[in-house]
C-alpha cells in the first residue's frame, strides 16, 4: 500500500575515497541563515529504473566542499518495479528495502565498488515523505463516483479555500484547502491539502492501465480497479517525525502494530472527513437550544435562519483577532452541545450527516492480489522476486565496473572468455 516515497540515504558509512565516484550536480550556492560558508544548491538527476525504464529522481547532497554526505531518492516504487500502480499492496518498509537496492544500483553505475556498497543498509535510510495508498472497496449498491462526490463535498465544506492575506509572509505559505476536480470523462478527484499531510481520493483511470484488452488477467485487474476508491495519504517529514516514523526501520513492524490503520483513522476518517463527529442534520429542538447561553442561542438562531455571522452584533469586538477568538469560542461551545459547526452554512451542514460514509470509508487492510496478478503488482508475495531482479541488475553494474561487457543477462555475473 505504498506508492511514492522520498528517502534519504546517509553516506557517512562510505570511505571518503569512494565518495569521489558519486556525481554531484551543484547549480549554485546560497547564503545560510546562520553565519558560515555558502551552502551548495543541488539539482535532481532523472534516471530510468533498471526494471521498467520509468523515471526516478536522485539528488546528491554535499557539504560546503562538495563532498557527498547523503543521497536523496524520489521514487514511485510500483512504477519503478512493475510498471503500474493501479493495483498495489505492501508497506513502507518494503518500499525502503527496494529503494535501498535502487540507491545501490545508482551508486554502482557510477563506480562505487561492492565493498563500499556492502557498508550501506536500511538502517542508514530515513523518509522525507511517504504516500500510503489505501484501496477502499466500493460496496454493493454504491459506485465509486458517488463516494468520491461525498468525499469532495466534505473536503470543500470543512476546508474552504481562504484567500491569502496581502502580506509577504502569508503569500509564501502554501495554501491549505479542500476541493475537487472533474476530468474530461467525468471522473472526480477529491483532494485536501493541510499542514503536514495531503489526501487525494480518486478512481484510477482505466485507460492508463497498460495491458492486452483480451488478456483475462488484465480484464480481472480492470474489474478490480473499477470497484475500489483509491485514497492516497501523503505525510511530510514533520508528521513522520511526530509519529516516530522517519527512520526506515521504524516501519518494520508497522502492520502488526496497526500503524497503517491508525494513520488512516486519524488523517482520513477524523482530520479529513470528520466521520467521528456525526454532525447534526436536523434542526435542534427547544430543549436542545435551552442548554445554550443566551448569546450562543442568539447566534444559533441567526445561523439556522441563514444569516451571515459576520454581521452578528454579539460577535463584534475591537479588533479582527478579538472577533475571531469570540467566534471560535462560541463555535466550540455550540458544537459541544449541538454537534453543529457554525462555520459551515446550515444548508450544507444538513448534507454532512451521511452515516453510510462511516461504514464505507473504513480501513481496508493490506491488499493481496490474486496469484495470477502477483507478478505484475508491487505486493508482499512479489517482493522476493523483485529483490532478486534488482540484485541481478546490481551485479550487472558491478561486473561492468571492471570494463568487461560480457555479462550474463540472467545473473549479472561476468562470463568467462
Coordinates of C-alpha atoms in Angstrom, one line a residue:
X1 CA 0.0 0.0 0.0
X2 CA 3.0 2.3 -0.5
X3 CA 3.1 4.4 -3.6
X4 CA 5.7 7.2 -3.6
X5 CA 8.5 7.8 -1.1
X6 CA 11.2 10.3 -0.8
X7 CA 14.1 8.7 1.1
X8 CA 17.5 9.9 2.3
X9 CA 20.4 7.6 2.3
X10 CA 23.2 8.6 4.7
X11 CA 26.6 8.1 3.1
X12 CA 28.7 8.6 6.2
X13 CA 29.5 4.9 6.2
X14 CA 31.4 5.1 2.9
X15 CA 35.1 5.8 2.9
X16 CA 35.9 9.3 1.5
X17 CA 37.7 7.9 -1.4
X18 CA 34.6 6.1 -2.5
X19 CA 32.5 9.4 -2.4
X20 CA 34.5 10.8 -5.3
X21 CA 32.7 8.4 -7.7
X22 CA 29.3 10.0 -6.9
X23 CA 28.2 12.6 -9.5
X24 CA 27.4 16.0 -7.9
X25 CA 25.2 18.5 -9.7
X26 CA 25.8 21.8 -8.0
X27 CA 23.9 24.6 -9.7
X28 CA 24.8 27.4 -7.3
X29 CA 25.3 28.4 -3.7
X30 CA 23.1 30.4 -1.3
X31 CA 23.8 32.2 2.0
X32 CA 22.6 30.2 5.0
X33 CA 20.6 31.9 7.8
X34 CA 23.4 31.2 10.4
X35 CA 26.9 32.6 9.8
X36 CA 29.1 30.2 7.8
X37 CA 30.1 29.3 4.3
X38 CA 27.8 29.5 1.3
X39 CA 25.6 26.4 1.1
X40 CA 25.6 24.4 -2.2
X41 CA 22.4 24.1 -4.1
X42 CA 21.9 20.8 -5.9
X43 CA 19.7 19.7 -8.7
X44 CA 17.7 16.5 -9.2
X45 CA 19.0 13.9 -11.7
X46 CA 16.4 11.8 -13.5
X47 CA 17.4 8.3 -14.4
X48 CA 15.5 5.3 -15.7
X49 CA 14.5 2.5 -13.4
X50 CA 16.6 -0.7 -14.1
X51 CA 13.5 -2.8 -14.2
X52 CA 10.9 -0.7 -16.0
X53 CA 12.8 2.3 -17.5
X54 CA 10.3 4.6 -15.8
X55 CA 11.9 7.7 -14.4
X56 CA 13.3 8.0 -10.9
X57 CA 15.0 11.1 -9.4
X58 CA 18.2 11.3 -7.4
X59 CA 19.8 14.3 -5.7
X60 CA 23.3 14.2 -4.2
X61 CA 23.7 16.4 -1.0
X62 CA 27.1 17.6 -0.1
X63 CA 28.9 19.7 2.4
X64 CA 30.4 23.1 1.6
X65 CA 33.4 21.4 0.0
X66 CA 31.1 19.4 -2.3
X67 CA 31.9 16.1 -0.6
X68 CA 28.7 13.9 -0.8
X69 CA 27.0 13.4 2.6
X70 CA 23.7 11.9 1.5
X71 CA 21.7 10.7 -1.4
X72 CA 18.0 11.6 -1.8
X73 CA 15.8 9.4 -3.9
X74 CA 12.3 10.3 -5.1
X75 CA 10.6 7.0 -6.1
X76 CA 7.2 5.8 -7.3
X77 CA 8.1 2.3 -6.2
X78 CA 5.4 0.4 -8.1
X79 CA 6.1 2.2 -11.3
X80 CA 9.9 1.6 -10.8
X81 CA 9.4 -2.1 -10.2
X82 CA 6.4 -3.5 -12.1
X83 CA 5.4 -0.5 -14.3
X84 CA 1.9 0.0 -12.9
X85 CA 0.5 1.3 -9.6
X86 CA -3.2 0.9 -10.1
X87 CA -3.1 -2.3 -8.0
X88 CA -0.6 -2.5 -5.2
X89 CA 0.0 -3.6 -1.7
X90 CA 2.7 -4.0 0.9
X91 CA 4.4 -1.5 3.1
X92 CA 6.7 1.5 3.6
X93 CA 9.3 -0.9 4.9
X94 CA 9.3 -3.0 1.8
X95 CA 9.4 0.2 -0.3
X96 CA 12.5 1.3 1.6
X97 CA 14.1 -2.1 1.0
X98 CA 13.5 -1.7 -2.7
X99 CA 14.7 1.9 -2.6
X100 CA 18.0 0.7 -1.0
X101 CA 18.5 -1.6 -3.9
X102 CA 17.8 1.3 -6.3
X103 CA 20.3 3.5 -4.4
X104 CA 23.0 0.8 -4.6
X105 CA 22.4 0.3 -8.3
X106 CA 22.7 4.0 -8.9
X107 CA 26.0 4.2 -6.9
X108 CA 27.4 1.1 -8.6
X109 CA 26.7 2.6 -12.0
X110 CA 28.9 5.5 -11.1
X111 CA 31.8 3.3 -9.9
X112 CA 31.2 2.8 -6.2
X113 CA 32.6 -0.8 -5.6
X114 CA 31.0 -3.7 -3.9
X115 CA 32.9 -3.5 -0.6
X116 CA 31.6 0.1 -0.1
X117 CA 28.0 -0.7 -1.1
X118 CA 28.0 -3.6 1.5
X119 CA 28.5 -0.9 4.2
X120 CA 25.1 0.6 3.4
X121 CA 21.9 -0.8 4.9
X122 CA 18.3 0.1 5.5
X123 CA 19.4 1.5 8.9
X124 CA 21.1 4.3 7.0
X125 CA 17.8 5.5 5.5
X126 CA 15.2 8.0 6.6
X127 CA 12.0 9.1 4.9
X128 CA 11.4 12.7 3.9
X129 CA 7.8 12.0 2.8
X130 CA 5.7 8.9 2.3
X131 CA 2.5 8.3 0.3
X132 CA 0.4 5.4 1.7
X133 CA -2.3 4.2 -0.7
X134 CA -5.5 2.6 0.6
X135 CA -7.7 0.7 -1.8
X136 CA -11.2 1.0 -0.3
X137 CA -13.7 -1.4 -1.9
X138 CA -17.0 0.0 -3.2
X139 CA -19.9 -1.8 -1.5
X140 CA -22.9 -3.2 -3.4
X141 CA -25.4 -0.5 -4.2
X142 CA -22.8 2.2 -4.4
X143 CA -20.5 3.4 -7.1
X144 CA -17.0 5.0 -6.9
X145 CA -18.1 8.4 -8.3
X146 CA -20.9 8.9 -5.7
X147 CA -18.4 8.1 -2.9
X148 CA -15.8 10.5 -4.4
X149 CA -18.5 13.2 -4.7
X150 CA -19.3 12.9 -1.0
X151 CA -15.6 13.0 0.0
X152 CA -15.2 16.1 -2.2
X153 CA -18.2 17.8 -0.6
X154 CA -16.9 17.2 2.9
X155 CA -13.4 18.5 2.0
X156 CA -14.9 21.6 0.4
X157 CA -17.2 22.4 3.3
X158 CA -14.7 21.6 6.1
X159 CA -11.7 23.2 4.4
X160 CA -12.9 26.1 2.1
X161 CA -10.4 28.0 0.1
X162 CA -9.2 31.0 2.0
X163 CA -7.7 33.9 0.0
X164 CA -4.1 34.7 1.3
X165 CA -3.6 38.0 3.1
X166 CA -2.0 40.9 1.4
X167 CA 1.3 40.5 3.2
X168 CA 4.6 38.9 2.0
X169 CA 4.7 36.3 4.8
X170 CA 1.2 35.0 4.0
X171 CA 2.0 34.8 0.3
X172 CA 4.9 32.5 0.9
X173 CA 2.9 30.0 2.8
X174 CA 1.3 27.1 0.9
X175 CA -2.5 27.4 0.9
X176 CA -4.5 24.9 2.9
X177 CA -7.8 23.8 1.5
X178 CA -10.0 21.1 0.2
X179 CA -11.6 20.7 -3.2
X180 CA -12.1 18.6 -6.3
X181 CA -11.6 18.4 -10.0
X182 CA -13.6 16.6 -12.7
X183 CA -11.8 15.0 -15.6
X184 CA -12.9 15.1 -19.2
X185 CA -14.6 11.7 -18.8
X186 CA -16.4 12.7 -15.6
X187 CA -14.1 11.1 -13.2
X188 CA -13.8 13.1 -9.9
X189 CA -10.6 13.6 -7.9
X190 CA -11.1 14.9 -4.3
X191 CA -8.1 16.5 -2.6
X192 CA -7.2 18.0 0.7
X193 CA -4.0 20.0 1.4
X194 CA -3.1 20.6 5.1
X195 CA 0.0 21.5 7.0
X196 CA 2.0 18.3 7.3
X197 CA -0.3 16.0 5.2
X198 CA -2.2 15.8 2.0
X199 CA -5.1 13.5 0.9
X200 CA -6.1 12.6 -2.6
X201 CA -9.1 10.3 -3.4
X202 CA -9.9 9.1 -6.9
X203 CA -10.7 6.2 -9.1
X204 CA -7.7 5.1 -11.2
X205 CA -8.4 5.9 -14.9
X206 CA -8.9 2.6 -16.8
X207 CA -7.2 3.8 -20.0
X208 CA -3.9 4.4 -18.2
X209 CA -3.6 0.7 -17.1
X210 CA -1.4 -1.0 -19.6
X211 CA -2.2 -4.5 -20.8
X212 CA -3.8 -6.6 -23.5
X213 CA -7.5 -5.9 -23.5
X214 CA -8.1 -9.5 -24.5
X215 CA -5.9 -10.9 -21.6
X216 CA -8.1 -12.4 -18.8
X217 CA -5.6 -11.3 -16.2
X218 CA -5.7 -7.7 -17.5
X219 CA -9.5 -7.8 -17.6
X220 CA -9.6 -9.0 -13.9
X221 CA -7.4 -6.1 -12.9
X222 CA -9.6 -3.7 -14.7
X223 CA -12.7 -5.1 -12.9
X224 CA -10.9 -4.8 -9.5
X225 CA -9.8 -1.2 -10.2
X226 CA -13.4 -0.2 -11.2
X227 CA -14.6 -1.3 -7.8
X228 CA -12.2 0.5 -5.5
X229 CA -11.8 4.1 -4.4
X230 CA -8.1 5.0 -4.1
X231 CA -7.2 7.2 -1.1
X232 CA -3.6 8.4 -1.0
X233 CA -2.3 9.8 2.3
X234 CA 0.9 11.8 2.0
X235 CA 2.8 12.5 5.2
X236 CA 5.6 15.1 5.3
X237 CA 8.8 14.8 7.3
X238 CA 7.2 16.8 10.1
X239 CA 4.4 14.3 10.5
X240 CA 6.7 11.3 10.1
X241 CA 8.9 12.7 12.8
X242 CA 5.8 13.3 15.1
X243 CA 4.8 9.6 14.7
X244 CA 8.5 8.4 15.1
X245 CA 8.2 7.0 11.6
X246 CA 11.1 8.9 9.9
X247 CA 13.7 6.1 10.2
X248 CA 13.1 3.4 7.5
X249 CA 13.4 0.7 10.2
X250 CA 10.5 2.2 12.2
X251 CA 8.2 0.7 9.6
X252 CA 9.4 -2.9 10.0
X253 CA 6.6 -3.8 12.4
X254 CA 4.0 -1.3 11.0
X255 CA 1.4 -4.0 10.1
X256 CA 1.3 -5.9 13.4
X257 CA 1.5 -2.6 15.3
X258 CA -1.6 -1.3 13.3
X259 CA 0.3 1.7 12.1
X260 CA -1.4 1.9 8.8
X261 CA -4.9 1.6 10.3
X262 CA -4.1 4.2 13.0
X263 CA -2.9 6.6 10.3
X264 CA -6.0 6.0 8.2
X265 CA -8.3 6.6 11.1
X266 CA -6.5 9.7 12.3
X267 CA -5.9 11.5 9.0
X268 CA -8.6 10.2 6.6
X269 CA -11.6 9.5 8.8
X270 CA -11.0 12.1 11.5
X271 CA -9.0 15.0 10.4
X272 CA -10.1 14.8 6.7
X273 CA -13.7 13.6 6.7
X274 CA -14.6 14.2 10.4
X275 CA -16.6 10.9 10.4
X276 CA -16.2 10.5 14.1
X277 CA -18.2 13.7 14.9
X278 CA -21.6 12.7 13.5
X279 CA -22.7 16.2 12.5
X280 CA -26.3 17.1 13.2
X281 CA -28.6 17.1 10.2
X282 CA -31.9 18.1 11.9
X283 CA -32.8 21.4 13.5
X284 CA -32.2 21.4 17.2
X285 CA -35.3 21.2 19.5
X286 CA -36.2 23.8 22.0
X287 CA -34.9 21.6 24.8
X288 CA -31.5 21.5 23.0
X289 CA -31.4 25.3 22.5
X290 CA -32.2 25.8 26.2
X291 CA -28.8 24.3 27.0
X292 CA -27.0 27.2 25.3
X293 CA -26.1 30.5 26.8
X294 CA -28.3 33.5 25.8
X295 CA -25.5 34.7 23.5
X296 CA -24.9 31.4 21.8
X297 CA -28.6 30.7 21.4
X298 CA -29.0 34.0 19.6
X299 CA -26.1 33.1 17.3
X300 CA -27.5 29.6 16.6
X301 CA -31.0 31.1 15.8
X302 CA -29.5 33.5 13.3
X303 CA -27.3 30.8 11.8
X304 CA -30.3 28.5 11.3
X305 CA -32.2 31.3 9.7
X306 CA -29.3 31.7 7.1
X307 CA -27.9 35.0 8.5
X308 CA -24.3 35.9 7.9
X309 CA -22.4 35.6 11.2
X310 CA -20.1 38.3 10.1
X311 CA -22.8 40.8 10.8
X312 CA -23.8 39.4 14.2
X313 CA -23.7 42.2 16.8
X314 CA -22.9 39.8 19.6
X315 CA -19.7 38.8 18.0
X316 CA -18.4 42.3 17.3
X317 CA -15.1 43.2 19.0
X318 CA -12.5 45.9 18.9
X319 CA -10.2 44.0 16.5
X320 CA -10.3 41.3 13.9
X321 CA -8.3 39.0 16.2
X322 CA -10.8 39.5 19.0
X323 CA -13.7 38.8 16.7
X324 CA -12.1 35.6 15.5
X325 CA -11.4 34.5 19.1
X326 CA -15.0 35.2 20.1
X327 CA -16.4 33.3 17.2
X328 CA -14.1 30.3 17.8
X329 CA -15.1 30.2 21.5
X330 CA -18.8 30.3 20.5
X331 CA -18.3 27.7 17.8
X332 CA -16.6 25.3 20.2
X333 CA -19.4 25.7 22.8
X334 CA -22.2 25.3 20.3
X335 CA -20.5 22.2 18.7
X336 CA -20.1 20.5 22.0
X337 CA -23.8 20.8 22.9
X338 CA -25.4 20.5 19.4
X339 CA -22.9 18.9 17.1
X340 CA -23.4 21.9 14.8
X341 CA -20.4 23.6 13.1
X342 CA -21.4 27.2 12.6
X343 CA -18.5 27.7 10.2
X344 CA -20.5 25.7 7.6
X345 CA -23.7 27.1 6.2
X346 CA -26.7 25.2 7.6
X347 CA -28.0 24.3 4.1
X348 CA -24.7 22.4 3.5
X349 CA -24.4 21.2 7.1
X350 CA -27.6 19.2 6.8
X351 CA -26.0 17.1 4.0
X352 CA -23.0 16.1 6.0
X353 CA -24.6 13.5 8.3
X354 CA -24.3 10.6 5.9
X355 CA -24.0 7.7 8.3
X356 CA -23.3 5.4 5.3
X357 CA -19.9 7.1 4.9
X358 CA -18.9 5.8 8.3
X359 CA -19.4 2.3 7.1
X360 CA -17.8 2.7 3.7
X361 CA -14.7 4.7 4.4
X362 CA -13.0 2.2 6.8
X363 CA -9.5 0.8 6.9
X364 CA -9.4 -1.8 4.1
X365 CA -6.3 -3.7 5.2
X366 CA -3.3 -4.5 3.1
X367 CA -4.1 -5.6 -0.5
X368 CA -3.0 -9.0 -1.6
X369 CA -3.7 -9.5 -5.4
X370 CA -4.7 -13.0 -6.6
X371 CA -2.0 -15.3 -7.7
X372 CA -2.4 -14.5 -11.4
X373 CA -1.7 -10.8 -10.8
X374 CA 1.1 -11.1 -8.3
X375 CA 4.0 -10.9 -10.8
X376 CA 2.7 -7.5 -12.1
X377 CA 2.0 -6.0 -8.7
X378 CA 4.1 -4.4 -6.0
X379 CA 2.9 -6.6 -3.1
X380 CA 4.1 -8.8 -0.4
X381 CA 4.0 -12.0 -2.5
X382 CA 6.1 -10.4 -5.3
X383 CA 8.7 -8.7 -3.1
X384 CA 11.3 -11.6 -3.1
X385 CA 11.1 -11.8 -6.9
X386 CA 11.6 -8.1 -7.3
X387 CA 14.5 -8.0 -4.9
X388 CA 16.1 -10.9 -6.9
X389 CA 15.7 -8.9 -10.1
X390 CA 17.2 -5.8 -8.6
X391 CA 20.1 -7.9 -7.3
X392 CA 20.8 -9.1 -10.9
X393 CA 20.8 -5.5 -12.0
X394 CA 23.2 -4.6 -9.2
X395 CA 25.5 -7.5 -10.1
X396 CA 25.5 -6.4 -13.8
X397 CA 26.6 -2.9 -12.8
X398 CA 29.3 -4.2 -10.5
X399 CA 30.5 -6.5 -13.3
X400 CA 30.6 -3.6 -15.8
X401 CA 32.9 -1.7 -13.4
X402 CA 35.7 -4.0 -14.4
X403 CA 35.2 -2.9 -18.1
X404 CA 34.1 -6.4 -19.0
X405 CA 30.9 -6.1 -21.0
X406 CA 30.4 -9.9 -21.3
X407 CA 27.7 -10.2 -18.6
X408 CA 25.1 -13.0 -18.1
X409 CA 21.7 -11.3 -18.6
X410 CA 20.1 -13.6 -16.1
X411 CA 22.5 -13.4 -13.2
X412 CA 24.5 -10.3 -13.9
X413 CA 27.8 -12.2 -13.5
X414 CA 30.8 -11.8 -15.7
X415 CA 31.1 -14.7 -18.1
X416 CA 34.4 -16.4 -18.8
X417 CA 36.0 -15.8 -22.1

